[in-house]
CSV table of C-alpha atoms and ligand atoms in Angstrom, one decimal:
chain,number,residue,atom,x,y,z
D,704,UNK,CA,33.7,-19.3,-2.0
D,705,UNK,CA,32.1,-22.6,-2.7
D,706,UNK,CA,28.5,-22.5,-4.0
D,707,UNK,CA,27.5,-24.7,-1.1
D,708,UNK,CA,28.9,-22.1,1.4
D,709,UNK,CA,27.1,-19.3,-0.3
D,710,UNK,CA,23.8,-21.1,0.3
D,711,UNK,CA,24.7,-21.9,3.9
D,712,UNK,CA,25.5,-18.3,4.5
D,713,UNK,CA,22.3,-17.0,3.0
D,714,UNK,CA,20.3,-19.5,5.1
D,715,UNK,CA,22.0,-18.5,8.3
D,716,UNK,CA,21.2,-14.8,8.3
D,717,UNK,CA,18.0,-13.3,9.7
D,718,UNK,CA,17.0,-10.5,7.3
D,719,UNK,CA,14.8,-7.8,8.5
D,720,UNK,CA,13.2,-7.0,5.2
D,721,UNK,CA,12.4,-8.8,2.0
D,722,UNK,CA,14.3,-6.2,0.1
D,723,UNK,CA,17.5,-6.6,2.1
D,724,UNK,CA,17.3,-10.3,1.6
D,725,UNK,CA,16.7,-10.2,-2.2
D,726,UNK,CA,19.6,-7.8,-2.6
D,727,UNK,CA,21.9,-10.1,-0.6
D,728,UNK,CA,20.8,-13.1,-2.6
D,729,UNK,CA,21.3,-11.3,-5.9
D,730,UNK,CA,24.7,-10.0,-4.9
D,731,UNK,CA,26.0,-13.4,-3.7
D,732,UNK,CA,24.6,-15.1,-6.8
D,733,UNK,CA,26.3,-12.7,-9.1
D,734,UNK,CA,29.6,-13.2,-7.4
D,735,UNK,CA,29.4,-16.9,-6.9
D,736,UNK,CA,28.7,-17.5,-10.6
D,737,UNK,CA,30.9,-14.7,-11.9
D,738,UNK,CA,27.8,-13.5,-13.7
D,739,UNK,CA,27.0,-10.0,-14.8
D,740,UNK,CA,23.3,-9.6,-14.0
D,741,UNK,CA,20.8,-11.3,-11.7
D,742,UNK,CA,17.1,-10.4,-11.8
D,743,UNK,CA,14.2,-11.7,-9.9
D,744,UNK,CA,10.8,-11.8,-11.5
D,745,UNK,CA,7.4,-12.1,-10.0
D,746,UNK,CA,4.0,-13.1,-11.4
D,747,UNK,CA,1.4,-10.4,-11.5
D,748,UNK,CA,-2.1,-11.3,-10.1
D,749,UNK,CA,-3.3,-12.8,-13.3
D,750,UNK,CA,-0.3,-15.2,-13.4
D,751,UNK,CA,0.1,-14.7,-17.1
D,752,UNK,CA,2.9,-12.1,-16.9
D,753,UNK,CA,5.9,-11.4,-14.8
D,754,UNK,CA,7.5,-8.2,-13.7
D,755,UNK,CA,11.0,-7.6,-12.5
D,756,UNK,CA,11.1,-7.2,-8.7
D,757,UNK,CA,14.9,-6.7,-8.5
D,758,UNK,CA,17.7,-6.1,-10.9
D,759,UNK,CA,21.2,-6.5,-9.7
D,760,UNK,CA,24.3,-5.6,-11.7
D,761,UNK,CA,27.1,-4.9,-9.3
D,762,UNK,CA,24.5,-2.8,-7.5
D,763,UNK,CA,20.8,-2.4,-7.5
D,764,UNK,CA,19.6,-1.1,-10.8
D,765,UNK,CA,16.4,0.6,-11.8
D,766,UNK,CA,13.7,-1.9,-12.7
D,767,UNK,CA,13.3,-2.5,-16.5
D,768,UNK,CA,9.8,-1.7,-17.8
D,769,UNK,CA,9.9,-5.1,-19.7
D,770,UNK,CA,7.2,-7.5,-18.8
D,771,UNK,CA,7.5,-11.2,-19.6
D,772,UNK,CA,4.2,-12.7,-20.7
D,773,UNK,CA,3.0,-15.9,-22.0
D,774,UNK,CA,1.5,-14.1,-24.9
D,775,UNK,CA,4.4,-12.0,-25.8
D,776,UNK,CA,7.1,-14.7,-25.4
D,777,UNK,CA,5.5,-18.1,-25.7
D,778,UNK,CA,8.7,-20.0,-26.5
D,779,UNK,CA,10.7,-18.6,-23.6
D,780,UNK,CA,7.6,-19.0,-21.3
D,781,UNK,CA,7.3,-22.6,-22.2
D,782,UNK,CA,11.1,-23.3,-21.9
D,783,UNK,CA,11.4,-21.6,-18.5
D,784,UNK,CA,8.4,-23.5,-17.1
D,785,UNK,CA,9.3,-26.9,-18.5
D,786,UNK,CA,12.2,-27.8,-16.2
D,787,UNK,CA,13.6,-26.9,-12.9
D,788,UNK,CA,16.2,-24.8,-14.6
D,789,UNK,CA,16.6,-23.4,-18.1
D,790,UNK,CA,20.3,-23.3,-19.0
D,791,UNK,CA,21.0,-21.4,-22.1
D,792,UNK,CA,24.7,-21.6,-23.2
D,793,UNK,CA,24.4,-19.5,-26.2
D,794,UNK,CA,21.8,-16.7,-25.9
D,795,UNK,CA,22.3,-15.6,-29.5
D,796,UNK,CA,21.2,-18.9,-31.0
D,797,UNK,CA,18.9,-20.4,-28.5
D,798,UNK,CA,15.4,-20.9,-29.9
D,799,UNK,CA,13.9,-20.2,-26.4
D,800,UNK,CA,15.1,-16.6,-26.7
D,801,UNK,CA,14.1,-16.0,-30.3
D,802,UNK,CA,11.3,-13.6,-29.2
D,803,UNK,CA,13.6,-11.7,-26.9
D,804,UNK,CA,16.6,-11.5,-29.2
D,805,UNK,CA,16.0,-8.1,-30.9
D,806,UNK,CA,14.6,-6.3,-27.8
D,807,UNK,CA,16.6,-7.8,-25.0
D,808,UNK,CA,19.4,-10.2,-25.8
D,809,UNK,CA,21.2,-8.2,-28.5
D,810,UNK,CA,20.8,-4.7,-27.0
D,811,UNK,CA,22.2,-5.9,-23.6
D,812,UNK,CA,24.8,-8.1,-25.3
D,813,UNK,CA,23.8,-11.2,-23.3
D,814,UNK,CA,25.8,-14.2,-24.1
D,815,UNK,CA,24.4,-16.9,-21.8
D,816,UNK,CA,21.5,-17.2,-19.4
D,817,UNK,CA,20.6,-19.5,-16.5
D,818,UNK,CA,17.0,-19.3,-15.2
D,819,UNK,CA,15.1,-21.2,-12.5
D,820,UNK,CA,11.5,-21.1,-11.4
D,821,UNK,CA,10.6,-19.9,-7.9
D,822,UNK,CA,8.2,-22.4,-6.3
D,823,UNK,CA,6.8,-22.5,-2.8
D,824,UNK,CA,4.5,-25.3,-1.7
D,825,UNK,CA,3.7,-26.2,-5.2
D,826,UNK,CA,2.9,-22.6,-6.1
D,827,UNK,CA,4.9,-20.9,-8.9
D,828,UNK,CA,5.8,-17.4,-7.8
D,829,UNK,CA,8.3,-16.2,-10.5
D,830,UNK,CA,11.8,-16.8,-11.8
D,831,UNK,CA,15.4,-16.0,-10.9
D,832,UNK,CA,17.4,-15.1,-14.0
D,833,UNK,CA,21.2,-15.1,-14.2
D,834,UNK,CA,22.8,-13.5,-17.2
D,835,UNK,CA,26.3,-13.2,-18.6
D,836,UNK,CA,27.3,-10.6,-21.0
D,837,UNK,CA,29.6,-11.2,-24.0
D,838,UNK,CA,30.6,-14.7,-24.9
D,839,UNK,CA,28.6,-17.9,-24.7
D,840,UNK,CA,29.2,-20.1,-21.6
D,841,UNK,CA,28.6,-23.7,-20.7
D,842,UNK,CA,26.7,-23.9,-17.4
D,843,UNK,CA,27.8,-26.8,-15.3
D,844,UNK,CA,25.3,-29.1,-13.6
D,845,UNK,CA,26.6,-27.8,-10.3
D,846,UNK,CA,25.8,-24.2,-11.3
D,847,UNK,CA,22.3,-25.2,-12.5
D,848,UNK,CA,21.7,-26.9,-9.2
D,849,UNK,CA,22.9,-23.8,-7.4
D,850,UNK,CA,20.5,-21.5,-9.2
D,851,UNK,CA,17.6,-23.9,-8.4
D,852,UNK,CA,18.6,-23.7,-4.7
D,853,UNK,CA,18.8,-19.9,-5.0
D,854,UNK,CA,15.3,-19.9,-6.5
D,855,UNK,CA,14.1,-21.9,-3.4
D,856,UNK,CA,15.8,-19.4,-1.2
D,857,UNK,CA,14.0,-16.5,-2.9
D,858,UNK,CA,10.7,-18.5,-2.6
D,859,UNK,CA,11.3,-18.9,1.1
D,860,UNK,CA,12.0,-15.1,1.4
D,861,UNK,CA,8.7,-14.4,-0.3
D,862,UNK,CA,6.9,-16.8,2.1
D,863,UNK,CA,8.5,-15.3,5.2
D,864,UNK,CA,7.6,-11.8,3.9
D,865,UNK,CA,4.0,-12.8,3.4
D,866,UNK,CA,3.8,-14.2,6.9
D,867,UNK,CA,5.4,-11.1,8.3
D,868,UNK,CA,2.8,-8.9,6.6
D,869,UNK,CA,0.0,-11.1,7.8
D,870,UNK,CA,1.2,-10.9,11.4
D,871,UNK,CA,1.6,-7.1,11.1
D,872,UNK,CA,-1.9,-6.8,9.7
D,873,UNK,CA,-3.4,-8.9,12.5
D,874,UNK,CA,-1.6,-7.0,15.2
D,875,UNK,CA,-2.7,-3.7,13.6
D,876,UNK,CA,-6.3,-4.8,13.5
D,877,UNK,CA,-6.2,-5.9,17.1
D,878,UNK,CA,-4.6,-2.6,18.2
D,879,UNK,CA,-7.2,-0.6,16.3
D,880,UNK,CA,-10.0,-2.7,17.8
D,881,UNK,CA,-8.8,-2.2,21.4
D,882,UNK,CA,-8.0,1.5,21.0
D,883,UNK,CA,-11.4,2.0,19.3
D,884,UNK,CA,-13.2,0.2,22.1
D,885,UNK,CA,-11.5,2.4,24.7
D,886,UNK,CA,-12.2,5.6,22.8
D,887,UNK,CA,-15.8,4.6,22.1
D,888,UNK,CA,-16.5,3.5,25.6
D,889,UNK,CA,-15.5,6.8,27.1
D,890,UNK,CA,-17.0,8.9,24.4
D,891,UNK,CA,-20.4,7.3,24.6
D,892,UNK,CA,-21.1,8.2,28.2
D,893,UNK,CA,-19.3,11.5,27.8
D,894,UNK,CA,-21.5,12.5,24.9
D,895,UNK,CA,-24.6,12.0,27.1
D,896,UNK,CA,-23.3,14.3,29.8
D,897,UNK,CA,-22.3,16.9,27.2
D,898,UNK,CA,-25.8,16.7,25.8
D,899,UNK,CA,-27.2,17.6,29.2
D,900,UNK,CA,-24.7,20.4,29.7
D,901,UNK,CA,-25.5,21.9,26.3
D,902,UNK,CA,-29.2,21.8,26.6
D,903,UNK,CA,-29.1,23.4,30.0
D,904,UNK,CA,-26.6,26.0,29.0
D,905,UNK,CA,-28.7,26.9,26.0
D,906,UNK,CA,-31.8,27.2,28.2
D,907,UNK,CA,-29.9,29.4,30.7
D,908,UNK,CA,-28.7,31.5,27.8
D,909,UNK,CA,-32.3,32.2,26.7
D,910,UNK,CA,-33.2,33.3,30.2
D,911,UNK,CA,-30.1,35.4,30.8
D,912,UNK,CA,-28.9,38.9,29.9
D,913,UNK,CA,-25.7,41.0,30.0
D,914,UNK,CA,-22.4,39.7,31.1
D,915,UNK,CA,-23.9,36.3,32.1
D,916,UNK,CA,-24.8,35.8,28.4
D,917,UNK,CA,-21.1,36.1,27.4
D,918,UNK,CA,-20.1,33.6,30.0
D,919,UNK,CA,-22.9,31.2,29.0
D,920,UNK,CA,-22.1,31.6,25.4
D,921,UNK,CA,-18.4,30.6,26.1
D,922,UNK,CA,-19.7,27.5,27.9
D,923,UNK,CA,-21.9,26.7,24.9
D,924,UNK,CA,-19.0,27.1,22.5
D,925,UNK,CA,-16.7,24.9,24.4
D,926,UNK,CA,-19.4,22.3,24.9
D,927,UNK,CA,-20.1,22.2,21.2
D,928,UNK,CA,-16.4,21.7,20.5
D,929,UNK,CA,-16.2,18.9,23.1
D,930,UNK,CA,-19.3,17.3,21.4
D,931,UNK,CA,-17.6,17.4,18.0
D,932,UNK,CA,-14.6,15.7,19.6
D,933,UNK,CA,-16.6,13.0,21.2
D,934,UNK,CA,-18.4,12.5,17.9
D,935,UNK,CA,-15.0,11.8,16.3
D,936,UNK,CA,-14.3,9.3,19.0
D,937,UNK,CA,-17.6,7.6,18.4
D,938,UNK,CA,-16.8,7.5,14.7
D,939,UNK,CA,-13.4,5.9,15.5
D,940,UNK,CA,-15.2,3.2,17.6
D,941,UNK,CA,-17.7,2.8,14.7
D,942,UNK,CA,-20.5,3.6,17.2
D,943,UNK,CA,-21.6,6.5,15.1
D,944,UNK,CA,-25.0,6.2,13.5
D,945,UNK,CA,-24.5,6.4,9.7
D,946,UNK,CA,-27.2,7.0,7.1
D,947,UNK,CA,-25.9,5.5,3.8
D,948,UNK,CA,-27.5,6.6,0.6
D,949,UNK,CA,-26.5,6.2,-3.1
D,950,UNK,CA,-23.7,8.7,-3.8
D,951,UNK,CA,-22.1,9.3,-7.2
D,952,UNK,CA,-18.4,9.5,-6.2
D,953,UNK,CA,-17.4,11.8,-9.1
D,954,UNK,CA,-20.3,14.3,-8.4
D,955,UNK,CA,-19.6,14.3,-4.7
D,956,UNK,CA,-16.0,15.1,-5.2
D,957,UNK,CA,-16.7,17.8,-7.8
D,958,UNK,CA,-19.3,19.4,-5.4
D,959,UNK,CA,-16.8,19.3,-2.6
D,960,UNK,CA,-13.9,20.7,-4.6
D,961,UNK,CA,-14.6,24.5,-4.2
D,962,UNK,CA,-14.6,24.1,-0.4
D,963,UNK,CA,-11.2,22.3,-0.2
D,964,UNK,CA,-9.7,24.7,-2.8
D,965,UNK,CA,-10.7,27.6,-0.7
D,966,UNK,CA,-8.7,26.1,2.2
D,967,UNK,CA,-5.7,25.3,0.1
D,968,UNK,CA,-2.4,27.0,1.3
D,969,UNK,CA,-0.6,29.1,-1.2
D,970,UNK,CA,1.5,27.1,-3.7
D,971,UNK,CA,-0.8,24.1,-3.3
D,972,UNK,CA,-2.9,22.9,-6.3
D,973,UNK,CA,-5.7,20.4,-6.3
D,974,UNK,CA,-5.9,18.2,-9.4
D,975,UNK,CA,-8.7,15.8,-10.2
D,976,UNK,CA,-8.5,12.7,-12.2
D,977,UNK,CA,-11.9,11.1,-12.1
D,978,UNK,CA,-13.1,7.9,-13.7
D,979,UNK,CA,-15.2,8.5,-16.8
D,980,UNK,CA,-17.9,6.0,-15.8
D,981,UNK,CA,-20.1,6.9,-12.8
D,982,UNK,CA,-19.2,5.1,-9.6
D,983,UNK,CA,-22.1,4.9,-7.2
D,984,UNK,CA,-21.5,3.8,-3.7
D,985,UNK,CA,-23.7,3.6,-0.7
D,986,UNK,CA,-22.3,6.0,1.9
D,987,UNK,CA,-23.3,8.5,4.5
D,988,UNK,CA,-22.7,11.8,2.5
D,989,UNK,CA,-21.5,13.6,5.6
D,990,UNK,CA,-18.9,10.9,6.2
D,991,UNK,CA,-17.8,11.0,2.6
D,992,UNK,CA,-17.1,14.8,2.9
D,993,UNK,CA,-15.4,14.2,6.2
D,994,UNK,CA,-13.2,11.5,4.6
D,995,UNK,CA,-12.1,13.8,1.8
D,996,UNK,CA,-11.6,16.8,4.1
D,997,UNK,CA,-9.4,14.8,6.4
D,998,UNK,CA,-7.3,13.3,3.7
D,999,UNK,CA,-6.9,16.5,1.8
D,1000,UNK,CA,-6.2,18.5,5.0
D,1001,UNK,CA,-3.4,16.1,5.9
D,1002,UNK,CA,-2.0,16.4,2.4
D,1003,UNK,CA,-2.0,20.2,2.8
D,1004,UNK,CA,-0.1,19.9,6.1
D,1005,UNK,CA,2.5,17.7,4.5
D,1006,UNK,CA,3.3,20.3,1.8
D,1007,UNK,CA,4.3,23.5,3.6
D,1008,UNK,CA,6.4,24.4,0.6
D,1009,UNK,CA,3.6,23.9,-1.9
D,1010,UNK,CA,2.8,21.0,-4.2
D,1011,UNK,CA,0.0,19.1,-5.8
D,1012,UNK,CA,-2.8,17.1,-4.2
D,1013,UNK,CA,-4.4,14.7,-6.6
D,1014,UNK,CA,-7.8,13.2,-6.1
D,1015,UNK,CA,-8.3,10.2,-8.3
D,1016,UNK,CA,-11.1,7.7,-8.7
D,1017,UNK,CA,-11.4,4.3,-10.4
D,1018,UNK,CA,-13.2,1.0,-10.4
D,1019,UNK,CA,-11.6,-1.9,-8.7
D,1020,UNK,CA,-12.8,-5.4,-9.3
D,1021,UNK,CA,-11.7,-8.0,-6.7
D,1022,UNK,CA,-8.6,-6.2,-5.5
D,1023,UNK,CA,-6.1,-8.9,-4.9
D,1024,UNK,CA,-2.9,-6.9,-4.6
D,1025,UNK,CA,-1.4,-5.7,-1.4
D,1026,UNK,CA,0.6,-2.5,-1.7
D,1027,UNK,CA,4.1,-2.5,-0.4
D,1028,UNK,CA,3.4,-0.8,2.9
D,1029,UNK,CA,-0.4,-1.2,2.9
D,1030,UNK,CA,-2.1,-1.3,6.2
D,1031,UNK,CA,-5.7,-2.1,6.6
D,1032,UNK,CA,-7.7,-5.2,7.1
D,1033,UNK,CA,-6.8,-7.2,4.2
D,1034,UNK,CA,-7.2,-6.9,0.5
D,1035,UNK,CA,-6.6,-10.6,0.4
D,1036,UNK,CA,-10.2,-11.3,1.5
D,1037,UNK,CA,-11.9,-8.3,-0.1
D,1038,UNK,CA,-14.1,-9.4,-2.9
D,1039,UNK,CA,-16.5,-7.6,-5.2
D,1040,UNK,CA,-16.5,-4.3,-6.9
D,1041,UNK,CA,-15.2,-1.2,-5.2
D,1042,UNK,CA,-14.8,2.5,-6.0
D,1043,UNK,CA,-11.2,3.5,-5.4
D,1044,UNK,CA,-10.8,7.0,-4.1
D,1045,UNK,CA,-7.1,8.0,-4.0
D,1046,UNK,CA,-5.7,11.1,-2.4
D,1047,UNK,CA,-2.1,11.6,-3.3
D,1048,UNK,CA,0.2,14.4,-2.3
D,1049,UNK,CA,3.7,15.5,-3.2
D,1050,UNK,CA,4.6,16.3,0.4
D,1051,UNK,CA,7.2,15.1,2.9
D,1052,UNK,CA,5.7,11.6,3.1
D,1053,UNK,CA,5.6,9.3,6.1
D,1054,UNK,CA,8.6,7.5,7.5
D,1055,UNK,CA,8.4,3.7,7.1
D,1056,UNK,CA,8.3,3.0,10.8
D,1057,UNK,CA,5.4,5.3,11.3
D,1058,UNK,CA,3.2,4.0,8.5
D,1059,UNK,CA,1.6,1.4,10.7
D,1060,UNK,CA,0.5,4.0,13.3
D,1061,UNK,CA,-1.1,6.7,11.3
D,1062,UNK,CA,-4.6,5.3,11.6
D,1063,UNK,CA,-4.4,4.9,15.4
D,1064,UNK,CA,-6.5,7.2,17.5
D,1065,UNK,CA,-4.4,10.0,19.0
D,1066,UNK,CA,-1.4,9.3,16.8
D,1067,UNK,CA,-0.1,12.7,15.6
D,1068,UNK,CA,3.2,14.2,14.6
D,1069,UNK,CA,1.7,17.7,14.8
D,1070,UNK,CA,2.0,18.2,18.5
D,1071,UNK,CA,-0.7,20.4,20.0
D,1072,UNK,CA,-1.9,21.3,16.5
D,1073,UNK,CA,-3.2,17.8,15.8
D,1074,UNK,CA,-5.7,15.6,17.6
D,1075,UNK,CA,-4.5,12.5,15.8
D,1076,UNK,CA,-8.2,11.6,15.2
D,1077,UNK,CA,-8.5,12.6,11.5
D,1078,UNK,CA,-7.3,9.3,10.0
D,1079,UNK,CA,-8.9,7.2,12.7
D,1080,UNK,CA,-12.2,8.7,12.0
D,1081,UNK,CA,-11.6,7.9,8.3
D,1082,UNK,CA,-10.5,4.4,9.1
D,1083,UNK,CA,-13.5,3.7,11.4
D,1084,UNK,CA,-16.0,5.1,8.9
D,1085,UNK,CA,-14.5,3.3,6.0
D,1086,UNK,CA,-14.7,0.0,7.9
D,1087,UNK,CA,-18.2,0.8,8.9
D,1088,UNK,CA,-19.1,1.1,5.3
D,1089,UNK,CA,-17.6,-2.2,4.4
D,1090,UNK,CA,-14.5,-0.8,2.8
D,1091,UNK,CA,-10.9,-0.6,3.5
D,1092,UNK,CA,-8.0,1.9,3.3
D,1093,UNK,CA,-4.4,1.6,2.6
D,1094,UNK,CA,-1.4,3.9,2.7
D,1095,UNK,CA,1.8,4.0,0.8
D,1096,UNK,CA,4.6,6.5,1.1
D,1097,UNK,CA,8.1,7.1,0.1
D,1098,UNK,CA,9.6,9.7,2.4
D,1099,UNK,CA,10.2,13.0,0.6
D,1100,UNK,CA,8.0,11.7,-2.3
D,1101,UNK,CA,4.6,12.2,-0.8
D,1102,UNK,CA,1.9,9.9,0.5
D,1103,UNK,CA,-0.9,8.0,-1.2
D,1104,UNK,CA,-4.1,7.0,0.6
D,1105,UNK,CA,-6.3,4.6,-1.3
D,1106,UNK,CA,-9.9,4.2,0.0
D,1107,UNK,CA,-12.0,1.4,-1.4
D,1108,UNK,CA,-15.7,1.6,-0.8
D,1109,UNK,CA,-18.1,-1.1,-2.1
D,1110,UNK,CA,-20.2,-0.1,-5.1
D,1111,UNK,CA,-23.9,0.0,-4.3
D,1112,UNK,CA,-26.1,-2.6,-6.1
D,1113,UNK,CA,-28.6,0.0,-7.4
N,2427,LIG,N1,-0.6,13.0,3.6
N,2427,LIG,C1,0.2,12.9,4.7
N,2427,LIG,N2,1.6,13.1,4.5
N,2427,LIG,C2,2.4,12.9,5.6
N,2427,LIG,N3,2.0,12.5,6.8
N,2427,LIG,C3,0.7,12.3,7.0
N,2427,LIG,C4,-0.3,12.4,6.0
N,2427,LIG,N4,-1.5,12.1,6.4
N,2427,LIG,C5,-1.3,11.7,7.7
N,2427,LIG,N5,0.0,11.8,8.1
N,2427,LIG,C6,0.6,11.5,9.4
N,2427,LIG,O1,-0.4,10.8,10.2
N,2427,LIG,C7,-0.6,11.5,11.4
N,2427,LIG,C8,-2.0,11.2,11.8
N,2427,LIG,O2,-2.9,11.9,10.9
N,2427,LIG,P1,-4.4,12.3,11.5
N,2427,LIG,O3,-5.1,12.9,10.4
N,2427,LIG,O4,-5.0,11.1,12.1
N,2427,LIG,O5,-4.1,13.3,12.7
N,2427,LIG,P2,-3.5,14.7,12.6
N,2427,LIG,O6,-3.6,15.2,11.2
N,2427,LIG,O7,-2.1,14.7,13.2
N,2427,LIG,O8,-4.5,15.5,13.5
N,2427,LIG,P3,-5.9,16.1,13.1
N,2427,LIG,O9,-6.4,15.3,12.0
N,2427,LIG,O10,-6.7,16.0,14.3
N,2427,LIG,O11,-5.6,17.5,12.7
N,2427,LIG,C9,-0.3,12.9,11.1
N,2427,LIG,O12,0.1,13.6,12.3
N,2427,LIG,C10,0.9,12.8,10.2
N,2427,LIG,O13,2.1,12.5,10.9
N,2428,LIG,MG1,-5.4,15.0,10.1
C-alpha cells in the first residue's frame, strides 16, 4: 500500500476510542515502513519528560518503564526537538543516541530510527518513534514525510480525545445537576412532613401504653429511616447544612478504622498507607466518616471472595492530570493544595460503560440491596466542600476512588 493511501485510510475511519486509534496508527505505520517497532510517547505534566503511551511490535506490547527526559538524554532530546523529523540511519553510531546506546539501542538491537514530534496548534505533545532492528537503513525523504504526517494524525487523535472527554464531563455535570435538583426538591418538602410525623408519633408514644406503643414505635422506626433517606437526598442535592472544622485526615482515618474493620467481611483486609506529614482539611467530620464508610462499604461489596481495601492519603499540589476514566468536574481547573484520600479495592471492578454513572443518584447494580445513593452523597458532599472525586477501574482488577479535598489554611 502506498504511504499516501495509508494516511488517507487512517483519516477516513471514525475511531470510538483513543486507544483503538493509536493501535491502528501504530500497526499501519509498522507495516507501511516495514519497520519492527513503533512507539508513541507523551509528555508528562512538567513537560520535561516523556513516557511511552503505546508500544507496538507486531502487536501491542507492555509499556517500557523507560522515561525520556531532557536531563537524562540531553543530546537525543535536543535532536528530536530540533527538526520536524529525526532520521537516524545508523543507531549504533549516531551521536544523538549516545546516551541511549548501552541501555536501549544495543540491548534491543536497534539499527535505525525515525522519530517525529507530535504537535497540535503549536503545542508539543510527544513523539512518534519508528525503529528497525538489525542493520542500518537509509530513510528516504518520503518516509520522513510520512512519519511527520503520522505524528500529525496522532496529534489529531489526542485532540479529539481531549474534546471527547470534555464533552463527557460537561454532560456528566449537567446530568448530576438536574438529578440533584430533582432529588433535593422532593426531599426538602418531604423532610418537613417527616419532621411533623416524627414529633407527633413520639408525643403519642409518650402518652400511650400496651399494644399501641408497639404500633407507634414501628411508625417511629420507619419515619426515622425515611428521614435518613431524605437526608441522603439533601446531601446529594448539596442542600445539607455542613459544619466544616479543621480535621487531620490521618487521625480521622485511624480513629475510623476500628469501625470499618469490625464490618469487614471475612477474607477482607483493610490496609492503611497514610502520608507522613499531617494533612489538615476543613470538613464536616460527620461527612468525612460518611465518605469513608460509603467508599469502604462499596469496596467490601465488590469483593465477595475476599481481598484488600487500601486507604491511602497524600498531598496533591495543583493536580493537572486527568485519570484515564476519571469523572468529576474537572481537574483541569482545580488549583491549590489538596489532600488526596484514595480508597482502592481488589474487587470485581466497574465495567467501562458504567463508570460514568456510578455517582448518579439511584444508580445501583445491587438490586433491592442498594439505594444507589452512597456515591451520590459522597459526590454531593465532596463538591460542597470544594473538592472533587474521580474513579478509575479495570474490570476484574478492582476500583480506585480518589477524593481531593482542599487543605485548610490554618
Ligand atoms: N468499589 C466498587 N467496586 C465495584 N463497583 C462499585 C464500587 N463502588 C461503587 N460501585 C458501583 O457503583 C454503584 C453505585 O454505588 P453507590 O454506593 O452509589 O450505591 P450502592 O452501593 O449500589 O447502594 P448503597 O450505597 O445505597 O448501598 C454500585 O451499585 C456499584 O455498581
Ligand atoms: Mg454504596
